[in-house]
Coordinates of C-alpha atoms and ligand atoms in Angstrom, one line a residue:
M160 CA 87.3 112.3 101.7
P161 CA 84.6 110.2 102.1
E162 CA 83.1 108.8 98.5
G163 CA 80.2 107.4 97.0
D164 CA 80.2 104.6 98.6
A165 CA 81.2 106.4 101.8
L166 CA 78.2 108.4 101.4
R167 CA 75.3 105.8 100.3
V168 CA 76.4 104.1 103.7
T169 CA 75.2 107.5 105.2
A170 CA 72.3 107.6 103.7
E171 CA 71.6 104.3 104.7
R172 CA 72.0 105.0 108.4
L173 CA 69.9 108.4 108.2
D174 CA 67.3 106.3 106.5
A175 CA 67.0 103.5 109.4
A176 CA 67.3 106.9 112.0
L177 CA 65.0 108.9 110.3
A178 CA 63.2 108.0 107.2
G179 CA 58.7 108.2 108.4
H180 CA 59.4 109.9 111.7
V181 CA 58.5 113.7 112.7
L182 CA 61.3 115.9 113.7
T183 CA 61.3 117.0 116.8
R184 CA 64.2 119.0 116.7
A185 CA 66.1 120.5 114.1
E186 CA 68.9 122.9 113.7
L187 CA 70.8 124.1 111.0
R188 CA 74.3 125.4 112.4
W189 CA 74.5 127.2 108.7
P190 CA 74.4 131.4 108.2
S191 CA 71.8 131.0 105.3
A192 CA 69.8 128.7 106.8
A193 CA 69.9 129.0 110.7
A194 CA 66.4 130.5 110.5
A195 CA 64.5 127.8 108.9
N196 CA 62.7 125.6 110.9
L197 CA 62.1 122.0 110.5
V198 CA 60.7 121.0 113.7
G199 CA 57.4 118.4 113.0
A200 CA 58.3 117.9 109.3
T201 CA 58.5 114.2 108.2
V202 CA 62.0 113.0 107.1
L203 CA 60.5 110.8 103.7
G204 CA 64.5 109.7 103.1
T205 CA 68.0 110.7 101.8
A206 CA 69.2 110.2 98.6
A207 CA 73.2 110.3 97.6
Y208 CA 74.0 111.5 94.7
G209 CA 77.7 111.7 94.4
K210 CA 79.2 113.3 96.6
H211 CA 76.2 114.3 97.9
L212 CA 73.6 113.9 100.2
L213 CA 69.0 115.1 99.8
T214 CA 67.5 114.7 102.8
R215 CA 63.7 115.0 101.7
F216 CA 60.6 116.0 104.3
D217 CA 56.7 116.4 103.5
D218 CA 56.7 120.1 103.4
G219 CA 58.2 119.9 100.4
R220 CA 61.8 120.9 101.4
T221 CA 65.4 119.0 100.8
L222 CA 68.3 119.1 103.1
H223 CA 71.3 119.6 101.0
T224 CA 75.0 118.1 102.5
H225 CA 78.0 117.3 101.6
L226 CA 80.6 116.2 103.5
R227 CA 83.6 117.6 101.7
M228 CA 87.3 117.0 103.0
E229 CA 86.3 115.8 106.9
G230 CA 82.6 116.0 107.1
R231 CA 80.3 112.9 108.5
W232 CA 77.2 112.4 110.4
R233 CA 76.8 110.7 113.6
V234 CA 74.1 109.1 115.3
D235 CA 73.2 109.0 118.6
R236 CA 70.0 108.1 121.0
T237 CA 68.2 110.7 121.6
G238 CA 68.5 112.0 125.2
S239 CA 72.0 110.4 125.3
R240 CA 75.1 112.6 126.1
G241 CA 76.7 112.4 122.4
A242 CA 72.4 113.6 121.4
A243 CA 73.4 116.9 123.1
A244 CA 75.1 118.5 120.0
R245 CA 77.1 120.9 121.9
S246 CA 80.6 120.8 119.5
P247 CA 81.2 123.6 117.7
A248 CA 81.8 121.2 114.6
I249 CA 78.3 119.8 114.3
R250 CA 76.6 122.2 111.9
A251 CA 73.2 119.9 111.8
V252 CA 70.9 118.2 114.0
L253 CA 67.9 116.3 112.7
A254 CA 66.4 114.1 115.9
T255 CA 63.1 112.2 116.5
R256 CA 61.8 111.2 119.6
H257 CA 64.5 108.0 119.3
W258 CA 67.0 109.4 117.3
T259 CA 69.8 112.0 116.8
C260 CA 71.2 112.5 114.1
T261 CA 74.3 115.3 114.1
G262 CA 76.4 117.0 110.8
W263 CA 79.7 117.5 111.5
Q264 CA 81.9 119.4 109.7
L265 CA 80.2 119.9 107.1
G266 CA 81.3 121.1 103.8
M267 CA 78.4 122.3 102.2
L268 CA 74.6 122.8 103.6
D269 CA 71.8 124.1 101.2
L270 CA 68.0 124.3 102.3
L271 CA 65.9 124.2 99.3
A272 CA 62.9 122.8 97.5
T273 CA 62.5 119.7 96.1
R274 CA 61.9 120.2 93.2
D275 CA 64.7 122.4 92.8
E276 CA 67.3 119.8 93.6
P277 CA 68.1 119.0 90.1
R278 CA 70.0 122.8 90.5
V279 CA 72.2 121.6 92.4
L280 CA 73.2 118.5 90.6
A281 CA 73.4 120.4 87.3
G282 CA 76.8 119.9 85.5
L283 CA 77.5 117.0 87.3
G284 CA 78.1 113.6 85.4
P285 CA 75.4 110.1 86.1
D286 CA 76.0 108.9 89.4
V287 CA 78.4 105.7 89.4
L288 CA 76.4 104.0 91.7
A289 CA 72.7 104.5 90.6
D290 CA 70.7 101.7 89.7
D291 CA 70.8 103.3 86.1
F292 CA 74.0 102.9 85.7
A293 CA 74.1 99.2 85.8
P294 CA 74.6 98.5 81.6
D295 CA 71.0 97.1 81.2
A296 CA 68.9 99.0 83.4
P297 CA 67.0 100.4 81.3
G298 CA 67.8 104.2 79.8
S299 CA 71.4 103.5 81.1
R300 CA 73.4 106.0 81.7
L301 CA 77.2 103.8 81.3
S302 CA 76.8 105.3 77.6
D303 CA 76.8 108.8 79.1
G304 CA 79.3 108.2 81.2
V305 CA 82.0 107.1 79.0
G306 CA 81.4 109.6 75.9
R307 CA 82.1 112.0 79.4
L308 CA 85.7 110.0 80.3
V309 CA 86.9 110.4 76.6
R310 CA 85.3 113.7 76.0
D311 CA 89.4 115.0 75.9
P312 CA 91.1 112.4 74.8
G313 CA 94.4 113.7 75.7
R314 CA 93.4 114.5 79.6
P315 CA 94.9 111.3 82.0
L316 CA 92.4 108.6 82.9
C317 CA 93.3 109.9 86.9
D318 CA 91.9 113.3 86.6
A319 CA 89.0 112.6 84.0
L320 CA 88.0 110.0 86.8
L321 CA 87.9 112.3 89.6
D322 CA 86.5 115.0 87.7
Q323 CA 82.7 114.6 89.1
R324 CA 81.0 115.7 85.6
T325 CA 82.6 112.3 84.1
V326 CA 80.9 110.4 86.6
A327 CA 79.6 111.0 89.9
G328 CA 81.0 109.3 93.1
L329 CA 84.5 108.8 93.1
G330 CA 87.5 109.7 94.8
T331 CA 91.8 109.0 95.4
I332 CA 90.4 105.9 96.2
W333 CA 88.1 104.3 94.0
M334 CA 89.8 105.7 91.0
A335 CA 93.5 104.5 91.7
E336 CA 91.4 101.3 92.3
S337 CA 89.8 100.6 89.3
L338 CA 92.9 102.0 86.9
F339 CA 95.0 99.3 89.0
A340 CA 92.3 96.4 88.4
R341 CA 92.3 97.3 84.9
R342 CA 96.3 97.7 85.1
L343 CA 95.6 101.1 83.6
H344 CA 98.7 103.5 83.4
P345 CA 96.7 106.6 85.4
W346 CA 98.6 109.3 83.2
A347 CA 97.4 107.3 80.2
P348 CA 95.7 109.9 78.0
T349 CA 91.5 108.7 77.6
G350 CA 91.9 108.5 74.1
S351 CA 93.9 105.2 74.3
L352 CA 91.0 103.6 75.5
D353 CA 88.1 102.0 73.0
E354 CA 84.4 102.5 74.0
E355 CA 84.8 98.8 75.7
A356 CA 87.8 99.6 77.7
A357 CA 86.1 102.7 79.3
A358 CA 82.8 100.6 79.6
F359 CA 84.4 97.8 81.5
L360 CA 86.7 100.6 83.7
L361 CA 83.6 102.7 84.8
L362 CA 82.2 99.5 85.6
T363 CA 84.8 98.4 87.2
A364 CA 84.8 101.7 89.3
R365 CA 80.8 100.7 90.3
E366 CA 81.9 97.1 91.5
L367 CA 84.3 97.7 93.3
M368 CA 82.6 100.7 94.7
W369 CA 79.3 98.3 95.8
R370 CA 81.3 96.1 97.1
S371 CA 82.8 98.5 100.0
I372 CA 79.3 99.1 100.3
R373 CA 78.7 95.8 101.1
V374 CA 81.9 95.5 103.4
A375 CA 80.4 98.6 105.5
R376 CA 77.0 97.4 106.2
R377 CA 78.8 94.8 107.7
A378 CA 82.7 96.2 109.2
G379 CA 81.8 99.7 109.0
L380 CA 83.2 102.0 107.0
G381 CA 86.7 101.9 106.0
A382 CA 87.0 98.5 106.5
V383 CA 87.4 97.5 102.7
E384 CA 91.2 96.1 101.9
T385 CA 92.5 98.4 98.9
G386 CA 94.8 97.0 96.7
V387 CA 96.8 100.3 96.0
H388 CA 95.8 103.1 98.0
G389 CA 97.4 104.1 101.0
H390 CA 100.1 101.3 100.1
L391 CA 103.2 103.4 99.4
G392 CA 106.3 101.5 99.6
R393 CA 104.6 98.1 100.1
P394 CA 104.7 95.6 97.5
C395 CA 101.9 95.0 95.2
R396 CA 100.0 92.0 95.8
R397 CA 100.2 91.4 92.1
C398 CA 104.3 91.4 91.1
R399 CA 105.7 92.6 94.3
T400 CA 107.0 95.3 92.7
P401 CA 107.1 99.0 95.3
I402 CA 103.2 100.8 95.7
A403 CA 104.0 104.2 94.5
V404 CA 102.6 107.7 94.7
G405 CA 101.8 110.3 92.0
T406 CA 99.9 113.5 91.1
A407 CA 96.5 114.0 89.6
N408 CA 95.5 117.1 88.4
E409 CA 96.9 120.9 88.1
P410 CA 98.1 122.5 91.0
P411 CA 96.4 124.1 93.2
F412 CA 94.1 121.1 93.2
E413 CA 96.6 118.3 93.1
R414 CA 95.6 114.3 94.8
P415 CA 97.5 111.0 95.5
V416 CA 97.4 108.5 92.8
F417 CA 98.7 105.2 94.3
W418 CA 99.9 103.1 91.3
C419 CA 102.0 99.5 91.0
P420 CA 104.8 100.5 88.3
T421 CA 105.2 97.3 87.4
C422 CA 101.3 96.1 86.2
Q423 CA 100.6 99.9 85.4
A424 CA 103.4 100.5 83.2
A425 CA 102.7 103.1 80.8
P426 CA 101.6 102.1 78.0
S427 CA 104.7 101.9 75.1
Ligands
ZN33 ZN1 101.9 95.2 90.4

């Protein structure tokens, strides 16, 4: 599932293609939005919040999309074969004279008034990648994130980090990578962290994800190297112990957790 870093990069790519330009073609292949007409609207820009994308238009409307498991946006030159957008997997087409953006296998699509955006984001924690999550930002939301992380002190760290109500944007990759970087046992209770350690963990996630964004800008998504995620059975880069995989969350919402049984041993 694409995480906050992938969503940021996707928003940047959509902005490069669409922002400031008038839509010459727009199709929302989604039952509740199929009748909407966006042709003639100017695209103001696309913002990412956690795993959500908000594409704003100058007529006061916002297209809200979520990639869920398999979704992605593709950009093709208008008039090229890819821009024909014939695949039944395409759920949205937004095109200008020059570029055609197609949303594939989107998990959610909703056209709403821009002023109603807070309704869509209600319940989500602060966006771990946002400017206002930095510790030195005015009105920083870091302490809000810390409070949400340790709210249920008996909850495993891996479960709390995956919960978008804690902070928005983390998925299985950056949950596992952050815990590995901080040498934390994934199933240690959140209450085992003091406030400073909790803040350090969230800022580590932020830093790793921003690094991933910088790598993706040069080399494409998925180019960043991970320490544990996807490394099952391979030696840990710190201690050579084979990387293991466990489970976060209760059924039916289980997610894989890659971890090093030595570096991230359970607290005694
Ligand atoms: Zn290790």
